[in-house]
Amino acid sequence: MTLLHLFDLDGTLMYGSAAPVEISRQLGVGAEIAALERSFGAGDIGPHQFSVAAHALWADLTPAHVRAAFEGAPWLAGIQDVWREIRERGDYCAVISLSPSFFVELLLEWGAHAAHGSVFPEVPFTRPVEAAGILTPEGKVTVADRLCERFGVSRGDCVAYGDSGTDAVLFEAVAVSVAVNARPYLAERATHVYEGRDLREAYQLVGAARPGVEAS
């Protein structure tokens, strides 16, 4: 059986932070993005409103800022090791995130088969954000279904890794889920729960097991 491993980015692959936070830090607008993150977490604004506001904050963003944010982010250890092992097993790994596509897609460099984020215009920005391109929690499932079709697997062959309520819909849709440094709401709904800073340890909760089979 071939598996498709689906990874969230913010708070999952990245410990205690998120792509918008790391990007904003490069531009000196950390306090502003923190306020937006609080509003989003409280449900006061949705993914599109958040993205439009973040786009406005990042008016001076350059590719150099993006690269610095990526390289300086607090990534979990072992990401590339895990993805290498997944590939060697003949399985697939992908990232699905509500964060900007121009950041998420950099993870292709680390060995992900696919990386999908909210579609932002190219950096530096010359165009506005379009609502149709912004991912939602439900949109994560839509992307997952497209990836299943691409890789010839089903939802029953998927393992999802996430940390927050925005991953709950995807957790409900797949066979196995791993809550990584997650909020209680999600941890209660996960097959496995991991707390720590090494993706290799979270991956070993699933390990060589397949959906429906207990990992050793």
PDB file of C-alpha atoms in Angstrom:
ATOM      1  CA  MET A   1       0.000   0.000   0.000  1.00  0.00           C
ATOM      2  CA  THR A   2       1.320   3.419  -0.989  1.00  0.00           C
ATOM      3  CA  LEU A   3       0.836   6.248   1.503  1.00  0.00           C
ATOM      4  CA  LEU A   4       0.462   9.983   0.976  1.00  0.00           C
ATOM      5  CA  HIS A   5       1.744  12.029   3.932  1.00  0.00           C
ATOM      6  CA  LEU A   6       0.149  15.490   4.129  1.00  0.00           C
ATOM      7  CA  PHE A   7       1.940  18.092   6.253  1.00  0.00           C
ATOM      8  CA  ASP A   8       0.648  21.394   7.550  1.00  0.00           C
ATOM      9  CA  LEU A   9       3.364  24.053   7.809  1.00  0.00           C
ATOM     10  CA  ASP A  10       2.610  26.673  10.482  1.00  0.00           C
ATOM     11  CA  GLY A  11       3.016  25.265  13.984  1.00  0.00           C
ATOM     12  CA  THR A  12       3.582  21.785  12.555  1.00  0.00           C
ATOM     13  CA  LEU A  13       6.769  21.767  10.506  1.00  0.00           C
ATOM     14  CA  MET A  14       7.685  25.069  12.159  1.00  0.00           C
ATOM     15  CA  TYR A  15       7.909  25.084  15.952  1.00  0.00           C
ATOM     16  CA  GLY A  16       5.922  27.805  17.679  1.00  0.00           C
ATOM     17  CA  SER A  17       5.824  30.078  14.665  1.00  0.00           C
ATOM     18  CA  ALA A  18       4.307  30.545  11.231  1.00  0.00           C
ATOM     19  CA  ALA A  19       5.376  31.696   7.800  1.00  0.00           C
ATOM     20  CA  PRO A  20       3.561  35.062   8.100  1.00  0.00           C
ATOM     21  CA  VAL A  21       5.305  35.691  11.426  1.00  0.00           C
ATOM     22  CA  GLU A  22       8.746  34.907  10.028  1.00  0.00           C
ATOM     23  CA  ILE A  23       8.122  37.009   6.915  1.00  0.00           C
ATOM     24  CA  SER A  24       6.864  39.929   9.002  1.00  0.00           C
ATOM     25  CA  ARG A  25       9.886  39.735  11.272  1.00  0.00           C
ATOM     26  CA  GLN A  26      12.081  40.470   8.259  1.00  0.00           C
ATOM     27  CA  LEU A  27      10.101  43.663   7.596  1.00  0.00           C
ATOM     28  CA  GLY A  28       9.810  44.879  11.181  1.00  0.00           C
ATOM     29  CA  VAL A  29       6.028  44.421  11.327  1.00  0.00           C
ATOM     30  CA  GLY A  30       5.929  41.621  13.876  1.00  0.00           C
ATOM     31  CA  ALA A  31       3.462  43.380  16.172  1.00  0.00           C
ATOM     32  CA  GLU A  32       1.058  43.992  13.300  1.00  0.00           C
ATOM     33  CA  ILE A  33       1.073  40.375  12.133  1.00  0.00           C
ATOM     34  CA  ALA A  34       0.672  39.171  15.723  1.00  0.00           C
ATOM     35  CA  ALA A  35      -2.539  41.202  15.973  1.00  0.00           C
ATOM     36  CA  LEU A  36      -3.789  39.650  12.735  1.00  0.00           C
ATOM     37  CA  GLU A  37      -2.886  36.166  13.978  1.00  0.00           C
ATOM     38  CA  ARG A  38      -4.900  36.780  17.158  1.00  0.00           C
ATOM     39  CA  SER A  39      -7.905  37.970  15.159  1.00  0.00           C
ATOM     40  CA  PHE A  40      -7.674  34.944  12.883  1.00  0.00           C
ATOM     41  CA  GLY A  41      -7.303  32.535  15.790  1.00  0.00           C
ATOM     42  CA  ALA A  42     -10.348  34.057  17.474  1.00  0.00           C
ATOM     43  CA  GLY A  43     -12.403  33.691  14.301  1.00  0.00           C
ATOM     44  CA  ASP A  44     -12.876  37.440  13.916  1.00  0.00           C
ATOM     45  CA  ILE A  45     -11.396  37.337  10.409  1.00  0.00           C
ATOM     46  CA  GLY A  46     -11.178  34.561   7.841  1.00  0.00           C
ATOM     47  CA  PRO A  47      -8.344  33.353   5.602  1.00  0.00           C
ATOM     48  CA  HIS A  48      -9.062  35.871   2.826  1.00  0.00           C
ATOM     49  CA  GLN A  49      -9.251  38.873   5.147  1.00  0.00           C
ATOM     50  CA  PHE A  50      -6.040  37.752   6.830  1.00  0.00           C
ATOM     51  CA  SER A  51      -4.260  37.354   3.501  1.00  0.00           C
ATOM     52  CA  VAL A  52      -5.362  40.759   2.191  1.00  0.00           C
ATOM     53  CA  ALA A  53      -4.186  42.447   5.391  1.00  0.00           C
ATOM     54  CA  ALA A  54      -0.875  40.570   5.340  1.00  0.00           C
ATOM     55  CA  HIS A  55      -0.350  41.478   1.684  1.00  0.00           C
ATOM     56  CA  ALA A  56      -0.736  45.149   2.624  1.00  0.00           C
ATOM     57  CA  LEU A  57       1.776  44.794   5.469  1.00  0.00           C
ATOM     58  CA  TRP A  58       4.275  43.238   3.069  1.00  0.00           C
ATOM     59  CA  ALA A  59       4.249  45.998   0.435  1.00  0.00           C
ATOM     60  CA  ASP A  60       8.062  46.235   0.573  1.00  0.00           C
ATOM     61  CA  LEU A  61       8.693  42.481   0.518  1.00  0.00           C
ATOM     62  CA  THR A  62      11.504  41.190  -1.703  1.00  0.00           C
ATOM     63  CA  PRO A  63      12.672  37.670  -2.607  1.00  0.00           C
ATOM     64  CA  ALA A  64      15.652  38.234  -0.296  1.00  0.00           C
ATOM     65  CA  HIS A  65      13.278  38.800   2.638  1.00  0.00           C
ATOM     66  CA  VAL A  66      11.404  35.613   1.800  1.00  0.00           C
ATOM     67  CA  ARG A  67      14.587  33.570   1.610  1.00  0.00           C
ATOM     68  CA  ALA A  68      15.867  35.010   4.897  1.00  0.00           C
ATOM     69  CA  ALA A  69      12.542  34.229   6.579  1.00  0.00           C
ATOM     70  CA  PHE A  70      12.660  30.666   5.282  1.00  0.00           C
ATOM     71  CA  GLU A  71      16.242  30.031   6.289  1.00  0.00           C
ATOM     72  CA  GLY A  72      15.832  31.615   9.725  1.00  0.00           C
ATOM     73  CA  ALA A  73      12.568  29.927  10.670  1.00  0.00           C
ATOM     74  CA  PRO A  74      12.410  27.549  13.680  1.00  0.00           C
ATOM     75  CA  TRP A  75      11.914  24.349  11.677  1.00  0.00           C
ATOM     76  CA  LEU A  76      11.525  21.013  13.376  1.00  0.00           C
ATOM     77  CA  ALA A  77      14.617  18.840  13.086  1.00  0.00           C
ATOM     78  CA  GLY A  78      14.649  15.970  10.635  1.00  0.00           C
ATOM     79  CA  ILE A  79      12.210  17.222   8.001  1.00  0.00           C
ATOM     80  CA  GLN A  80      14.457  16.340   5.076  1.00  0.00           C
ATOM     81  CA  ASP A  81      15.316  12.990   6.671  1.00  0.00           C
ATOM     82  CA  VAL A  82      11.642  12.091   6.988  1.00  0.00           C
ATOM     83  CA  TRP A  83      10.827  13.104   3.442  1.00  0.00           C
ATOM     84  CA  ARG A  84      13.833  11.171   2.146  1.00  0.00           C
ATOM     85  CA  GLU A  85      12.639   8.046   3.949  1.00  0.00           C
ATOM     86  CA  ILE A  86       9.106   8.535   2.612  1.00  0.00           C
ATOM     87  CA  ARG A  87      10.476   8.717  -0.922  1.00  0.00           C
ATOM     88  CA  GLU A  88      12.673   5.670  -0.386  1.00  0.00           C
ATOM     89  CA  ARG A  89       9.626   3.689   0.739  1.00  0.00           C
ATOM     90  CA  GLY A  90       7.861   4.594  -2.484  1.00  0.00           C
ATOM     91  CA  ASP A  91       5.376   6.802  -0.625  1.00  0.00           C
ATOM     92  CA  TYR A  92       4.572  10.475  -1.226  1.00  0.00           C
ATOM     93  CA  CYS A  93       4.820  13.637   0.888  1.00  0.00           C
ATOM     94  CA  ALA A  94       3.150  16.985   0.353  1.00  0.00           C
ATOM     95  CA  VAL A  95       2.653  20.258   2.209  1.00  0.00           C
ATOM     96  CA  ILE A  96      -0.767  21.920   2.318  1.00  0.00           C
ATOM     97  CA  SER A  97      -0.837  25.265   4.103  1.00  0.00           C
ATOM     98  CA  LEU A  98      -2.942  28.400   4.325  1.00  0.00           C
ATOM     99  CA  SER A  99       0.311  30.405   4.252  1.00  0.00           C
ATOM    100  CA  PRO A 100       1.512  32.177   1.084  1.00  0.00           C
ATOM    101  CA  SER A 101       2.413  29.953  -1.839  1.00  0.00           C
ATOM    102  CA  PHE A 102       5.687  31.822  -2.447  1.00  0.00           C
ATOM    103  CA  PHE A 103       6.909  30.598   0.956  1.00  0.00           C
ATOM    104  CA  VAL A 104       5.303  27.145   1.034  1.00  0.00           C
ATOM    105  CA  GLU A 105       6.715  26.188  -2.354  1.00  0.00           C
ATOM    106  CA  LEU A 106      10.274  26.615  -1.081  1.00  0.00           C
ATOM    107  CA  LEU A 107       9.752  23.294   0.712  1.00  0.00           C
ATOM    108  CA  LEU A 108       9.962  21.566  -2.657  1.00  0.00           C
ATOM    109  CA  GLU A 109      13.700  22.164  -2.289  1.00  0.00           C
ATOM    110  CA  TRP A 110      13.681  19.884   0.756  1.00  0.00           C
ATOM    111  CA  GLY A 111      12.114  16.929  -1.024  1.00  0.00           C
ATOM    112  CA  ALA A 112       8.346  17.369  -0.869  1.00  0.00           C
ATOM    113  CA  HIS A 113       6.582  15.909  -3.893  1.00  0.00           C
ATOM    114  CA  ALA A 114       4.114  18.813  -3.822  1.00  0.00           C
ATOM    115  CA  ALA A 115       3.594  22.049  -1.890  1.00  0.00           C
ATOM    116  CA  HIS A 116       0.371  24.048  -1.942  1.00  0.00           C
ATOM    117  CA  GLY A 117      -0.299  27.357  -0.201  1.00  0.00           C
ATOM    118  CA  SER A 118      -2.636  30.298  -0.614  1.00  0.00           C
ATOM    119  CA  VAL A 119      -1.904  31.793  -4.018  1.00  0.00           C
ATOM    120  CA  PHE A 120      -0.252  35.182  -3.637  1.00  0.00           C
ATOM    121  CA  PRO A 121       1.094  37.344  -6.477  1.00  0.00           C
ATOM    122  CA  GLU A 122       4.792  37.190  -7.254  1.00  0.00           C
ATOM    123  CA  VAL A 123       7.231  39.008  -4.954  1.00  0.00           C
ATOM    124  CA  PRO A 124       7.723  41.972  -5.075  1.00  0.00           C
ATOM    125  CA  PHE A 125       3.986  42.576  -5.282  1.00  0.00           C
ATOM    126  CA  THR A 126       2.493  44.397  -8.233  1.00  0.00           C
ATOM    127  CA  ARG A 127      -0.968  42.850  -8.011  1.00  0.00           C
ATOM    128  CA  PRO A 128      -3.571  42.359  -5.274  1.00  0.00           C
ATOM    129  CA  VAL A 129      -4.479  39.072  -3.628  1.00  0.00           C
ATOM    130  CA  GLU A 130      -7.370  37.294  -5.339  1.00  0.00           C
ATOM    131  CA  ALA A 131      -9.948  35.652  -3.079  1.00  0.00           C
ATOM    132  CA  ALA A 132     -10.212  32.558  -5.251  1.00  0.00           C
ATOM    133  CA  GLY A 133      -6.612  31.617  -4.579  1.00  0.00           C
ATOM    134  CA  ILE A 134      -6.758  31.725  -0.772  1.00  0.00           C
ATOM    135  CA  LEU A 135      -6.977  28.318   0.869  1.00  0.00           C
ATOM    136  CA  THR A 136      -9.486  27.536   3.614  1.00  0.00           C
ATOM    137  CA  PRO A 137      -9.584  24.557   5.975  1.00  0.00           C
ATOM    138  CA  GLU A 138     -12.112  22.933   3.651  1.00  0.00           C
ATOM    139  CA  GLY A 139      -9.866  23.799   0.726  1.00  0.00           C
ATOM    140  CA  LYS A 140      -7.127  21.665   2.253  1.00  0.00           C
ATOM    141  CA  VAL A 141      -9.336  18.622   1.672  1.00  0.00           C
ATOM    142  CA  THR A 142      -9.928  19.676  -1.923  1.00  0.00           C
ATOM    143  CA  VAL A 143      -6.175  19.924  -2.483  1.00  0.00           C
ATOM    144  CA  ALA A 144      -5.683  16.558  -0.766  1.00  0.00           C
ATOM    145  CA  ASP A 145      -8.222  14.967  -3.110  1.00  0.00           C
ATOM    146  CA  ARG A 146      -6.377  16.376  -6.132  1.00  0.00           C
ATOM    147  CA  LEU A 147      -3.114  14.984  -4.782  1.00  0.00           C
ATOM    148  CA  CYS A 148      -4.739  11.587  -4.209  1.00  0.00           C
ATOM    149  CA  GLU A 149      -5.779  11.558  -7.843  1.00  0.00           C
ATOM    150  CA  ARG A 150      -2.313  12.652  -8.957  1.00  0.00           C
ATOM    151  CA  PHE A 151      -0.524   9.957  -6.970  1.00  0.00           C
ATOM    152  CA  GLY A 152      -3.066   7.182  -7.449  1.00  0.00           C
ATOM    153  CA  VAL A 153      -4.130   6.797  -3.818  1.00  0.00           C
ATOM    154  CA  SER A 154      -7.313   7.336  -1.800  1.00  0.00           C
ATOM    155  CA  ARG A 155      -8.150   9.255   1.371  1.00  0.00           C
ATOM    156  CA  GLY A 156      -7.772   5.942   3.156  1.00  0.00           C
ATOM    157  CA  ASP A 157      -4.103   5.923   2.181  1.00  0.00           C
ATOM    158  CA  CYS A 158      -3.404   9.378   3.646  1.00  0.00           C
ATOM    159  CA  VAL A 159      -1.685  10.451   6.857  1.00  0.00           C
ATOM    160  CA  ALA A 160      -2.223  14.083   7.897  1.00  0.00           C
ATOM    161  CA  TYR A 161       0.032  16.047  10.247  1.00  0.00           C
ATOM    162  CA  GLY A 162      -1.275  19.271  11.798  1.00  0.00           C
ATOM    163  CA  ASP A 163      -1.511  21.442  14.888  1.00  0.00           C
ATOM    164  CA  SER A 164      -4.657  23.562  14.942  1.00  0.00           C
ATOM    165  CA  GLY A 165      -8.354  23.776  14.212  1.00  0.00           C
ATOM    166  CA  THR A 166      -7.638  24.647  10.584  1.00  0.00           C
ATOM    167  CA  ASP A 167      -6.463  21.038  10.195  1.00  0.00           C
ATOM    168  CA  ALA A 168      -9.539  19.439  11.763  1.00  0.00           C
ATOM    169  CA  VAL A 169     -11.487  19.024   8.518  1.00  0.00           C
ATOM    170  CA  LEU A 170      -8.550  17.262   6.892  1.00  0.00           C
ATOM    171  CA  PHE A 171      -8.048  15.057   9.971  1.00  0.00           C
ATOM    172  CA  GLU A 172     -11.660  13.935   9.649  1.00  0.00           C
ATOM    173  CA  ALA A 173     -11.217  13.113   5.971  1.00  0.00           C
ATOM    174  CA  VAL A 174      -8.144  10.862   6.142  1.00  0.00           C
ATOM    175  CA  ALA A 175      -7.368   7.478   7.674  1.00  0.00           C
ATOM    176  CA  VAL A 176      -4.562   8.442  10.061  1.00  0.00           C
ATOM    177  CA  SER A 177      -3.686  11.769  11.679  1.00  0.00           C
ATOM    178  CA  VAL A 178      -0.791  12.997  13.784  1.00  0.00           C
ATOM    179  CA  ALA A 179      -1.274  16.041  16.027  1.00  0.00           C
ATOM    180  CA  VAL A 180       2.096  17.814  16.244  1.00  0.00           C
ATOM    181  CA  ASN A 181       2.492  20.291  19.130  1.00  0.00           C
ATOM    182  CA  ALA A 182      -1.214  20.713  18.716  1.00  0.00           C
ATOM    183  CA  ARG A 183      -3.984  22.564  20.453  1.00  0.00           C
ATOM    184  CA  PRO A 184      -6.195  20.316  22.613  1.00  0.00           C
ATOM    185  CA  TYR A 185      -9.117  20.556  20.184  1.00  0.00           C
ATOM    186  CA  LEU A 186      -7.088  18.859  17.462  1.00  0.00           C
ATOM    187  CA  ALA A 187      -5.138  16.487  19.690  1.00  0.00           C
ATOM    188  CA  GLU A 188      -8.402  14.983  20.899  1.00  0.00           C
ATOM    189  CA  ARG A 189      -9.296  14.157  17.290  1.00  0.00           C
ATOM    190  CA  ALA A 190      -5.950  12.694  16.214  1.00  0.00           C
ATOM    191  CA  THR A 191      -4.829   9.100  15.827  1.00  0.00           C
ATOM    192  CA  HIS A 192      -1.427   9.971  17.317  1.00  0.00           C
ATOM    193  CA  VAL A 193      -0.195  12.930  19.388  1.00  0.00           C
ATOM    194  CA  TYR A 194       3.377  14.247  19.385  1.00  0.00           C
ATOM    195  CA  GLU A 195       5.019  16.979  21.460  1.00  0.00           C
ATOM    196  CA  GLY A 196       8.573  17.926  20.581  1.00  0.00           C
ATOM    197  CA  ARG A 197      10.892  19.401  18.010  1.00  0.00           C
ATOM    198  CA  ASP A 198      11.893  16.462  15.797  1.00  0.00           C
ATOM    199  CA  LEU A 199       9.706  15.390  12.897  1.00  0.00           C
ATOM    200  CA  ARG A 200      11.452  12.026  12.838  1.00  0.00           C
ATOM    201  CA  GLU A 201       9.862  11.222  16.180  1.00  0.00           C
ATOM    202  CA  ALA A 202       6.407  12.257  15.008  1.00  0.00           C
ATOM    203  CA  TYR A 203       6.830  10.197  11.841  1.00  0.00           C
ATOM    204  CA  GLN A 204       7.824   7.134  13.873  1.00  0.00           C
ATOM    205  CA  LEU A 205       4.388   7.172  15.501  1.00  0.00           C
ATOM    206  CA  VAL A 206       3.196   5.999  12.115  1.00  0.00           C
ATOM    207  CA  GLY A 207       6.516   4.477  11.038  1.00  0.00           C
ATOM    208  CA  ALA A 208       6.326   1.416   8.855  1.00  0.00           C
ATOM    209  CA  ALA A 209       2.709   0.833   9.811  1.00  0.00           C
ATOM    210  CA  ARG A 210      -0.073   1.361   7.335  1.00  0.00           C
ATOM    211  CA  PRO A 211      -3.549   2.755   8.141  1.00  0.00           C
ATOM    212  CA  GLY A 212      -5.340   0.279  10.354  1.00  0.00           C
ATOM    213  CA  VAL A 213      -2.091  -1.282  11.586  1.00  0.00           C
ATOM    214  CA  GLU A 214      -0.516  -0.234  14.873  1.00  0.00           C
ATOM    215  CA  ALA A 215       2.993   1.210  14.646  1.00  0.00           C
ATOM    216  CA  SER A 216       5.654  -0.579  16.643  1.00  0.00           C
TER     217      SER A 216
END
